[in-house]
Amino acid sequence: MKNRGWIIVFASALIICAVWWLCITAFSSPAKTVGIYQNGELIEKIDLTTVTGEREIELSGEYGRNIVYISNGSIKMKSADCPDKICVKHGELESSGSPIVCLPNKVIIKFEDASEKIDAKAGAAG
Amino acid sequence: MDTVMSITAYGDGCEKAVNMADREINRLDRLLSIEKSSSEVLLLNKEKQLELSNDTLKLVSRAREVSIITEGAFDITTEPLTRAWGFYSELDNRVPSEQEIQDALRSVGFQHINISGNKVTLDESTSIDLGGIAKGYASAKAADILKKNGVTSALISLGGNVRTVGKKPDGSFWTVGIADPNDSSKQIGMVSVSDSAVVTSGGYQRFFEEKGHIYHHIINQKTGYPADSGLKSVTVISSDDTLADALSTALFVMGLDKSSELYSKNSELFSAVLVTEDNNIYITENLKNSFSSERNFEVIFD
């Protein structure tokens, strides 16, 4: 089901809208802050450095459950009921890397400070 | 391709504008996608003759223009070849026989498309695929909608196609990174832009491996095989999204020398960043002040 040619299937849409002054806070969010989005909406913003011990966050979507796992300042998708488990195979979220995306359940996990140097990247989908 | 769309917009009434842009992109997807049952492209391929709506007709006409200036390097009739190579589904990936390629090649080329008013007629075994141009068109329409509805500053990303509207809210240029074709989580450099589309085509984006050979999805319409022009990726920057989308594919097929020639004739239309097989970076001269990289790069003069 992945890579079906050029076709634009917007299985997941992440839409952010802000007024002028809001952008200032958006651009100055602290390092290591991660946003968990589902259906384009922010579920939770977490500063990974403040999580002591381990933490699991359960999300449910059309294709079942996703379990997000945080420990030692890192975040990953621990398990997912979706068919391909691309989000689980992604491993830990890296600040230089692409976001963790679960297209079936429309979940995106990304660094909020990824725009520190660039605003967007051409060529790397997802 | 399942892909992520993101729209970030700033300005009065941006929420309504973003929703409208989102709806328009989805409408165009349903109209132009070769795999949607609602698609006009699919219907045309089936019926071989159809009165097209304005959007689809505009894209077919635009595709013909780009095909002419690139001497066929961009071609929407490569559908039978893409299908033979199984690039419409990962499960179908395969190396076709020489005979299959030769058969498919017979129906490839703009001479097999006839446009008369709104009516488009295809030769019997010809099919079209607007995949190399539709995302650019969709981002252009979305950007127009945002601007008409009070958005002064926005960033649209359609699965790796980037479009900027205006400058950033603080008045500075947007910084768009260009994926490293060897590792797309990294970047080879970045461009500072406003009101421009930034589109990258590369063999690394979709490929399969068979018997130790890598076969990627950008087919050379003259040979019927994946383009082998010595480039790993091409990024085109232009205020015309549709052109940027089509040219990124075309330049990838054409290679460095022919791309340089095309640039020298059309330097007011586009800028480009090319990465060769041996990992050298070339940028067009009109990008000199807006491209930055930690790596060495060479400049193509017009």
Short mmCIF file of C-alpha atoms in Angstrom, two decimals:
data_model
loop_
_atom_site.label_atom_id
_atom_site.label_comp_id
_atom_site.label_asym_id
_atom_site.label_seq_id
_atom_site.Cartn_x
_atom_site.Cartn_y
_atom_site.Cartn_z
CA MET A 1 0.00 0.00 0.00
CA LYS A 2 2.98 2.31 0.38
CA ASN A 3 4.63 3.99 -2.58
CA ARG A 4 1.78 3.78 -4.98
CA GLY A 5 3.35 6.05 -7.50
CA TRP A 6 3.03 9.77 -7.49
CA ILE A 7 -0.49 9.82 -6.26
CA ILE A 8 -1.36 12.31 -3.64
CA VAL A 9 -3.24 10.40 -1.00
CA PHE A 10 -3.33 12.74 1.89
CA ALA A 11 -3.70 10.02 4.43
CA SER A 12 -2.57 12.47 7.00
CA ALA A 13 -2.77 16.21 7.07
CA LEU A 14 -0.97 18.33 9.61
CA ILE A 15 -2.30 21.80 9.60
CA ILE A 16 -1.07 24.59 11.77
CA CYS A 17 -2.57 28.01 11.81
CA ALA A 18 -1.39 30.93 13.88
CA VAL A 19 -1.74 34.65 14.13
CA TRP A 20 1.29 36.89 13.86
CA TRP A 21 2.31 37.07 17.48
CA LEU A 22 1.92 33.36 18.06
CA CYS A 23 4.76 32.55 15.73
CA ILE A 24 7.24 34.12 18.08
CA THR A 25 6.51 31.51 20.71
CA ALA A 26 6.50 28.79 18.09
CA PHE A 27 9.96 29.69 16.85
CA SER A 28 11.46 29.89 20.32
CA SER A 29 10.20 26.62 21.82
CA PRO A 30 12.91 24.93 23.90
CA ALA A 31 15.18 22.17 22.65
CA LYS A 32 14.06 18.54 22.99
CA THR A 33 10.38 19.46 22.93
CA VAL A 34 8.37 16.93 21.00
CA GLY A 35 4.83 17.29 19.68
CA ILE A 36 2.52 14.29 19.32
CA TYR A 37 -0.18 14.90 16.73
CA GLN A 38 -3.17 12.83 15.71
CA ASN A 39 -5.57 13.76 12.89
CA GLY A 40 -3.61 16.99 12.52
CA GLU A 41 -4.31 18.04 16.09
CA LEU A 42 -1.76 18.44 18.83
CA ILE A 43 -2.37 15.73 21.44
CA GLU A 44 0.49 16.62 23.72
CA LYS A 45 3.68 18.65 23.75
CA ILE A 46 6.39 17.07 25.89
CA ASP A 47 9.80 18.32 26.92
CA LEU A 48 11.71 15.03 26.85
CA THR A 49 14.29 16.27 29.36
CA THR A 50 11.64 16.58 32.05
CA VAL A 51 10.40 12.98 31.81
CA THR A 52 11.94 10.94 34.62
CA GLY A 53 11.84 7.17 34.37
CA GLU A 54 9.61 5.78 31.68
CA ARG A 55 6.34 6.94 30.27
CA GLU A 56 3.87 5.38 27.86
CA ILE A 57 1.15 7.18 25.96
CA GLU A 58 -1.63 5.20 24.35
CA LEU A 59 -3.41 6.49 21.26
CA SER A 60 -6.23 4.79 19.44
CA GLY A 61 -7.21 5.24 15.82
CA GLU A 62 -8.98 3.53 12.96
CA TYR A 63 -6.38 0.74 12.84
CA GLY A 64 -6.17 0.08 16.55
CA ARG A 65 -3.69 1.25 19.15
CA ASN A 66 -0.34 3.02 19.06
CA ILE A 67 1.86 3.04 22.13
CA VAL A 68 4.37 5.86 22.39
CA TYR A 69 7.30 5.22 24.72
CA ILE A 70 9.52 7.80 26.38
CA SER A 71 12.65 7.09 28.41
CA ASN A 72 16.13 8.57 28.90
CA GLY A 73 15.22 11.70 26.94
CA SER A 74 14.18 9.82 23.82
CA ILE A 75 10.86 8.94 22.25
CA LYS A 76 9.76 6.12 19.96
CA MET A 77 6.70 4.17 18.87
CA LYS A 78 6.82 1.04 21.00
CA SER A 79 4.01 -0.82 19.30
CA ALA A 80 1.25 -0.29 16.77
CA ASP A 81 -1.65 -2.31 15.45
CA CYS A 82 -1.35 -0.86 11.95
CA PRO A 83 -0.39 -3.32 9.17
CA ASP A 84 3.08 -2.09 8.09
CA LYS A 85 4.45 -0.88 11.45
CA ILE A 86 6.62 1.66 9.68
CA CYS A 87 6.33 3.91 12.74
CA VAL A 88 7.72 1.16 15.02
CA LYS A 89 10.56 0.36 12.58
CA HIS A 90 11.46 4.07 12.54
CA GLY A 91 13.04 3.66 15.98
CA GLU A 92 13.87 6.64 18.16
CA LEU A 93 13.05 10.13 16.96
CA GLU A 94 16.21 11.98 15.96
CA SER A 95 16.47 15.72 15.83
CA SER A 96 18.18 15.65 12.42
CA GLY A 97 15.84 13.01 11.06
CA SER A 98 12.33 12.80 9.71
CA PRO A 99 9.28 12.66 12.01
CA ILE A 100 7.79 9.37 13.18
CA VAL A 101 4.65 8.94 11.10
CA CYS A 102 1.88 6.36 11.39
CA LEU A 103 -0.25 7.04 8.32
CA PRO A 104 -3.03 4.52 9.07
CA ASN A 105 -3.76 5.99 12.51
CA LYS A 106 -2.76 9.50 11.42
CA VAL A 107 -0.16 9.97 14.15
CA ILE A 108 2.88 12.22 13.81
CA ILE A 109 5.63 12.64 16.38
CA LYS A 110 8.09 15.40 15.65
CA PHE A 111 10.48 17.81 17.29
CA GLU A 112 8.90 21.19 17.78
CA ASP A 113 12.30 22.81 17.46
CA ALA A 114 13.15 21.08 14.17
CA SER A 115 12.64 24.42 12.43
CA GLU A 116 15.61 25.87 14.30
CA LYS A 117 17.73 25.86 11.17
CA ILE A 118 15.36 25.09 8.33
CA ASP A 119 11.65 25.75 7.92
CA ALA A 120 10.97 22.84 5.57
CA LYS A 121 12.81 20.23 3.57
CA ALA A 122 12.40 19.45 -0.12
CA GLY A 123 12.73 15.90 -1.40
CA ALA A 124 12.11 13.86 1.71
CA ALA A 125 8.48 12.88 1.95
CA GLY A 126 6.95 12.11 5.29
CA MET B 1 2.08 7.72 -2.53
CA ASP B 2 0.72 8.02 0.95
CA THR B 3 2.18 11.24 2.04
CA VAL B 4 1.99 13.97 4.59
CA MET B 5 0.64 17.39 3.79
CA SER B 6 1.36 20.28 6.06
CA ILE B 7 0.22 23.87 5.81
CA THR B 8 1.48 26.51 8.22
CA ALA B 9 -0.09 29.91 7.72
CA TYR B 10 0.06 33.30 9.41
CA GLY B 11 -2.31 36.21 8.98
CA ASP B 12 -5.84 37.34 9.68
CA GLY B 13 -8.46 34.70 8.97
CA CYS B 14 -5.83 32.07 8.37
CA GLU B 15 -7.88 29.24 9.79
CA LYS B 16 -10.60 29.58 7.19
CA ALA B 17 -7.98 30.05 4.46
CA VAL B 18 -6.10 26.91 5.47
CA ASN B 19 -9.31 24.86 5.46
CA MET B 20 -10.15 26.12 1.99
CA ALA B 21 -6.66 25.32 0.70
CA ASP B 22 -6.87 21.85 2.23
CA ARG B 23 -10.20 21.20 0.50
CA GLU B 24 -8.85 22.41 -2.84
CA ILE B 25 -5.82 20.10 -2.66
CA ASN B 26 -8.06 17.14 -1.88
CA ARG B 27 -10.41 18.07 -4.72
CA LEU B 28 -7.49 18.17 -7.16
CA ASP B 29 -6.23 14.84 -5.84
CA ARG B 30 -9.57 13.22 -6.60
CA LEU B 31 -9.63 14.82 -10.05
CA LEU B 32 -6.04 14.13 -11.14
CA SER B 33 -4.86 11.04 -9.32
CA ILE B 34 -4.50 8.05 -11.62
CA GLU B 35 -5.74 5.67 -8.92
CA LYS B 36 -8.89 7.45 -7.77
CA SER B 37 -12.09 6.11 -9.28
CA SER B 38 -13.36 9.71 -9.44
CA SER B 39 -10.38 10.83 -11.49
CA GLU B 40 -10.74 12.41 -14.89
CA VAL B 41 -7.33 11.11 -15.84
CA LEU B 42 -8.42 7.54 -15.15
CA LEU B 43 -11.58 8.06 -17.20
CA LEU B 44 -9.62 9.57 -20.10
CA ASN B 45 -7.21 6.62 -20.05
CA LYS B 46 -10.16 4.26 -20.20
CA GLU B 47 -12.33 6.05 -22.75
CA LYS B 48 -9.42 7.52 -24.79
CA GLN B 49 -11.54 10.57 -25.55
CA LEU B 50 -12.95 13.05 -23.05
CA GLU B 51 -14.08 16.64 -22.61
CA LEU B 52 -11.76 17.71 -19.80
CA SER B 53 -12.51 20.16 -17.03
CA ASN B 54 -10.40 23.32 -16.99
CA ASP B 55 -7.95 22.13 -14.35
CA THR B 56 -7.10 18.88 -16.11
CA LEU B 57 -6.93 20.53 -19.52
CA LYS B 58 -4.63 23.24 -18.18
CA LEU B 59 -2.27 20.60 -16.82
CA VAL B 60 -2.21 18.57 -20.02
CA SER B 61 -1.48 21.73 -22.01
CA ARG B 62 1.18 22.78 -19.55
CA ALA B 63 2.73 19.32 -19.74
CA ARG B 64 2.96 19.70 -23.50
CA GLU B 65 4.80 23.02 -23.16
CA VAL B 66 7.34 21.53 -20.76
CA SER B 67 7.70 18.49 -22.99
CA ILE B 68 8.57 20.79 -25.90
CA ILE B 69 11.16 22.89 -24.07
CA THR B 70 12.78 19.78 -22.57
CA GLU B 71 12.71 17.87 -25.88
CA GLY B 72 10.54 15.17 -24.38
CA ALA B 73 12.48 14.65 -21.15
CA PHE B 74 9.25 15.45 -19.32
CA ASP B 75 6.48 13.29 -20.68
CA ILE B 76 3.03 12.45 -19.27
CA THR B 77 2.61 9.51 -21.66
CA THR B 78 5.15 7.26 -19.93
CA GLU B 79 2.27 5.58 -18.06
CA PRO B 80 2.61 2.24 -19.97
CA LEU B 81 6.33 2.17 -19.10
CA THR B 82 5.75 3.01 -15.43
CA ARG B 83 3.17 0.24 -15.37
CA ALA B 84 5.51 -2.25 -17.08
CA TRP B 85 8.12 -1.55 -14.40
CA GLY B 86 5.44 -2.00 -11.75
CA PHE B 87 5.93 1.40 -10.14
CA TYR B 88 2.23 1.84 -9.40
CA SER B 89 2.44 -0.61 -6.51
CA GLU B 90 5.46 -1.84 -4.60
CA LEU B 91 4.21 -5.40 -4.99
CA ASP B 92 4.38 -5.11 -8.79
CA ASN B 93 8.02 -3.94 -9.01
CA ARG B 94 9.77 -5.95 -11.73
CA VAL B 95 12.19 -5.66 -14.63
CA PRO B 96 10.15 -5.95 -17.84
CA SER B 97 11.43 -7.83 -20.89
CA GLU B 98 13.02 -5.90 -23.73
CA GLN B 99 10.00 -6.77 -25.88
CA GLU B 100 7.58 -5.30 -23.31
CA ILE B 101 9.58 -2.09 -23.18
CA GLN B 102 9.66 -1.80 -26.97
CA ASP B 103 5.90 -2.42 -27.12
CA ALA B 104 5.21 0.20 -24.44
CA LEU B 105 7.50 2.73 -26.15
CA ARG B 106 5.31 2.67 -29.25
CA SER B 107 2.51 4.45 -27.38
CA VAL B 108 4.76 7.00 -25.64
CA GLY B 109 5.13 10.60 -26.79
CA PHE B 110 3.04 13.73 -27.19
CA GLN B 111 2.28 12.88 -30.84
CA HIS B 112 -0.19 10.35 -29.39
CA ILE B 113 -2.27 13.08 -27.72
CA ASN B 114 -4.64 15.29 -29.63
CA ILE B 115 -6.06 18.41 -28.00
CA SER B 116 -8.96 20.18 -29.64
CA GLY B 117 -10.70 22.77 -27.50
CA ASN B 118 -11.56 20.98 -24.27
CA LYS B 119 -11.60 17.60 -25.95
CA VAL B 120 -8.54 15.40 -25.55
CA THR B 121 -8.07 12.24 -27.57
CA LEU B 122 -5.45 9.58 -26.90
CA ASP B 123 -4.19 6.96 -29.33
CA GLU B 124 -5.48 3.49 -28.59
CA SER B 125 -2.71 2.18 -26.32
CA THR B 126 -1.65 5.57 -24.93
CA SER B 127 -2.35 6.51 -21.33
CA ILE B 128 -1.36 9.59 -19.36
CA ASP B 129 -0.19 10.16 -15.81
CA LEU B 130 -0.04 13.70 -14.43
CA GLY B 131 1.96 12.58 -11.39
CA GLY B 132 5.05 14.58 -12.33
CA ILE B 133 3.13 17.83 -12.42
CA ALA B 134 -0.07 17.56 -10.32
CA LYS B 135 1.45 18.19 -6.91
CA GLY B 136 3.02 21.41 -8.20
CA TYR B 137 -0.31 22.54 -9.62
CA ALA B 138 -2.09 21.70 -6.36
CA SER B 139 0.39 23.67 -4.25
CA ALA B 140 0.08 26.67 -6.59
CA LYS B 141 -3.71 26.66 -6.28
CA ALA B 142 -3.47 26.26 -2.50
CA ALA B 143 -1.03 29.19 -2.28
CA ASP B 144 -3.42 31.35 -4.35
CA ILE B 145 -6.30 30.55 -2.04
CA LEU B 146 -4.24 31.40 1.04
CA LYS B 147 -3.19 34.75 -0.43
CA LYS B 148 -6.71 35.68 -1.53
CA ASN B 149 -7.96 35.01 1.98
CA GLY B 150 -5.67 37.25 3.94
CA VAL B 151 -2.69 34.99 4.54
CA THR B 152 0.53 36.93 4.19
CA SER B 153 2.97 34.25 5.17
CA ALA B 154 2.71 30.48 4.73
CA LEU B 155 4.57 27.26 4.16
CA ILE B 156 3.00 24.35 2.29
CA SER B 157 4.59 20.93 2.10
CA LEU B 158 3.06 18.21 -0.08
CA GLY B 159 5.10 15.10 0.48
CA GLY B 160 8.43 16.80 -0.01
CA ASN B 161 7.27 19.47 -2.48
CA VAL B 162 7.69 22.77 -0.65
CA ARG B 163 5.89 26.04 -1.45
CA THR B 164 6.40 29.29 0.41
CA VAL B 165 3.97 32.20 0.45
CA GLY B 166 5.47 35.61 1.17
CA LYS B 167 8.28 35.83 3.68
CA LYS B 168 8.35 34.55 7.26
CA PRO B 169 6.22 36.50 9.75
CA ASP B 170 9.39 38.21 11.03
CA GLY B 171 10.16 39.47 7.52
CA SER B 172 13.08 37.12 6.84
CA PHE B 173 13.29 34.58 4.02
CA TRP B 174 12.14 30.99 4.46
CA THR B 175 14.96 28.48 4.71
CA VAL B 176 14.28 25.27 2.82
CA GLY B 177 16.67 22.36 3.24
CA ILE B 178 17.44 20.07 0.31
CA ALA B 179 17.48 16.35 1.14
CA ASP B 180 20.77 14.50 0.75
CA PRO B 181 20.05 11.80 -1.90
CA ASN B 182 22.33 9.41 0.01
CA ASP B 183 20.44 9.89 3.28
CA SER B 184 17.25 11.89 3.07
CA SER B 185 17.23 12.54 6.82
CA LYS B 186 20.25 14.75 6.18
CA GLN B 187 20.61 17.70 3.83
CA ILE B 188 23.12 18.84 1.22
CA GLY B 189 22.40 22.51 1.71
CA MET B 190 19.63 25.02 1.94
CA VAL B 191 18.02 27.81 -0.05
CA SER B 192 16.55 31.08 1.21
CA VAL B 193 13.34 31.82 -0.66
CA SER B 194 10.09 33.75 -0.63
CA ASP B 195 7.02 33.15 -2.81
CA SER B 196 8.66 30.14 -4.46
CA ALA B 197 8.25 26.44 -4.93
CA VAL B 198 11.16 24.11 -4.11
CA VAL B 199 10.78 20.65 -5.64
CA THR B 200 13.24 17.75 -5.60
CA SER B 201 13.28 14.67 -7.86
CA GLY B 202 15.66 11.85 -7.16
CA GLY B 203 16.10 8.18 -7.85
CA TYR B 204 16.35 7.62 -4.10
CA GLN B 205 12.68 8.50 -3.59
CA ARG B 206 11.28 5.32 -5.10
CA PHE B 207 13.23 2.32 -6.33
CA PHE B 208 13.59 -1.43 -6.11
CA GLU B 209 16.52 -3.79 -6.26
CA GLU B 210 16.77 -6.89 -8.39
CA LYS B 211 19.84 -9.08 -8.86
CA GLY B 212 22.07 -6.40 -7.38
CA HIS B 213 20.80 -3.63 -9.67
CA ILE B 214 18.89 -0.61 -8.43
CA TYR B 215 15.96 0.46 -10.60
CA HIS B 216 14.37 3.82 -9.76
CA HIS B 217 11.03 5.28 -10.82
CA ILE B 218 12.04 8.13 -13.15
CA ILE B 219 11.78 6.59 -16.60
CA ASN B 220 13.56 7.99 -19.64
CA GLN B 221 10.85 8.11 -22.30
CA LYS B 222 13.37 7.59 -25.09
CA THR B 223 14.91 4.37 -23.76
CA GLY B 224 12.08 3.00 -21.64
CA TYR B 225 14.55 2.37 -18.80
CA PRO B 226 15.12 4.30 -15.55
CA ALA B 227 16.97 7.51 -16.41
CA ASP B 228 20.72 7.04 -16.20
CA SER B 229 22.02 10.55 -16.76
CA GLY B 230 24.61 10.69 -14.01
CA LEU B 231 22.46 12.59 -11.51
CA LYS B 232 21.29 11.52 -8.06
CA SER B 233 18.85 14.35 -7.48
CA VAL B 234 17.62 17.61 -8.96
CA THR B 235 15.96 20.42 -7.03
CA VAL B 236 14.19 23.15 -8.96
CA ILE B 237 13.22 26.50 -7.44
CA SER B 238 10.69 28.65 -9.27
CA SER B 239 7.82 31.01 -8.62
CA ASP B 240 5.86 28.67 -10.91
CA ASP B 241 5.11 25.51 -8.89
CA THR B 242 3.88 23.47 -11.82
CA LEU B 243 6.98 24.25 -13.84
CA ALA B 244 9.24 23.46 -10.85
CA ASP B 245 7.55 20.08 -10.41
CA ALA B 246 7.82 19.11 -14.08
CA LEU B 247 11.35 20.47 -14.55
CA SER B 248 12.76 18.61 -11.54
CA THR B 249 11.85 15.36 -13.30
CA ALA B 250 12.96 16.61 -16.73
CA LEU B 251 16.40 17.79 -15.59
CA PHE B 252 16.93 14.48 -13.79
CA VAL B 253 16.36 12.69 -17.10
CA MET B 254 18.44 15.20 -19.10
CA GLY B 255 21.60 15.14 -16.99
CA LEU B 256 24.00 17.92 -16.05
CA ASP B 257 25.08 19.17 -19.49
CA LYS B 258 21.65 19.36 -21.09
CA SER B 259 20.20 20.87 -17.91
CA SER B 260 22.89 23.56 -18.04
CA GLU B 261 21.93 24.32 -21.65
CA LEU B 262 18.26 24.58 -20.74
CA TYR B 263 19.16 26.89 -17.88
CA SER B 264 21.18 29.20 -20.11
CA LYS B 265 18.11 29.70 -22.32
CA ASN B 266 15.65 30.05 -19.43
CA SER B 267 17.56 31.52 -16.50
CA GLU B 268 14.70 33.90 -15.66
CA LEU B 269 12.30 30.97 -15.26
CA PHE B 270 13.98 28.73 -12.72
CA SER B 271 16.97 27.94 -10.49
CA ALA B 272 18.33 24.48 -9.78
CA VAL B 273 20.57 22.42 -7.53
CA LEU B 274 21.92 19.22 -9.06
CA VAL B 275 23.73 16.39 -7.27
CA THR B 276 25.77 14.07 -9.49
CA GLU B 277 26.45 10.33 -9.08
CA ASP B 278 29.88 11.21 -7.69
CA ASN B 279 28.21 13.48 -5.10
CA ASN B 280 29.27 16.81 -6.57
CA ILE B 281 26.84 19.69 -6.13
CA TYR B 282 26.09 22.16 -8.93
CA ILE B 283 23.91 25.24 -8.55
CA THR B 284 22.68 27.66 -11.20
CA GLU B 285 24.21 31.14 -11.10
CA ASN B 286 20.93 32.84 -10.17
CA LEU B 287 20.99 30.90 -6.89
CA LYS B 288 24.43 32.12 -5.83
CA ASN B 289 23.13 34.53 -3.21
CA SER B 290 20.46 32.28 -1.76
CA PHE B 291 22.12 28.84 -1.58
CA SER B 292 24.30 27.82 1.33
CA SER B 293 26.02 24.55 2.13
CA GLU B 294 28.76 23.21 4.34
CA ARG B 295 29.96 21.30 1.28
CA ASN B 296 31.76 22.56 -1.81
CA PHE B 297 29.66 23.33 -4.85
CA GLU B 298 30.14 24.56 -8.40
CA VAL B 299 28.19 27.23 -10.23
CA ILE B 300 26.54 26.77 -13.63
CA PHE B 301 26.67 30.09 -15.53
CA ASP B 302 24.07 31.11 -18.07
#
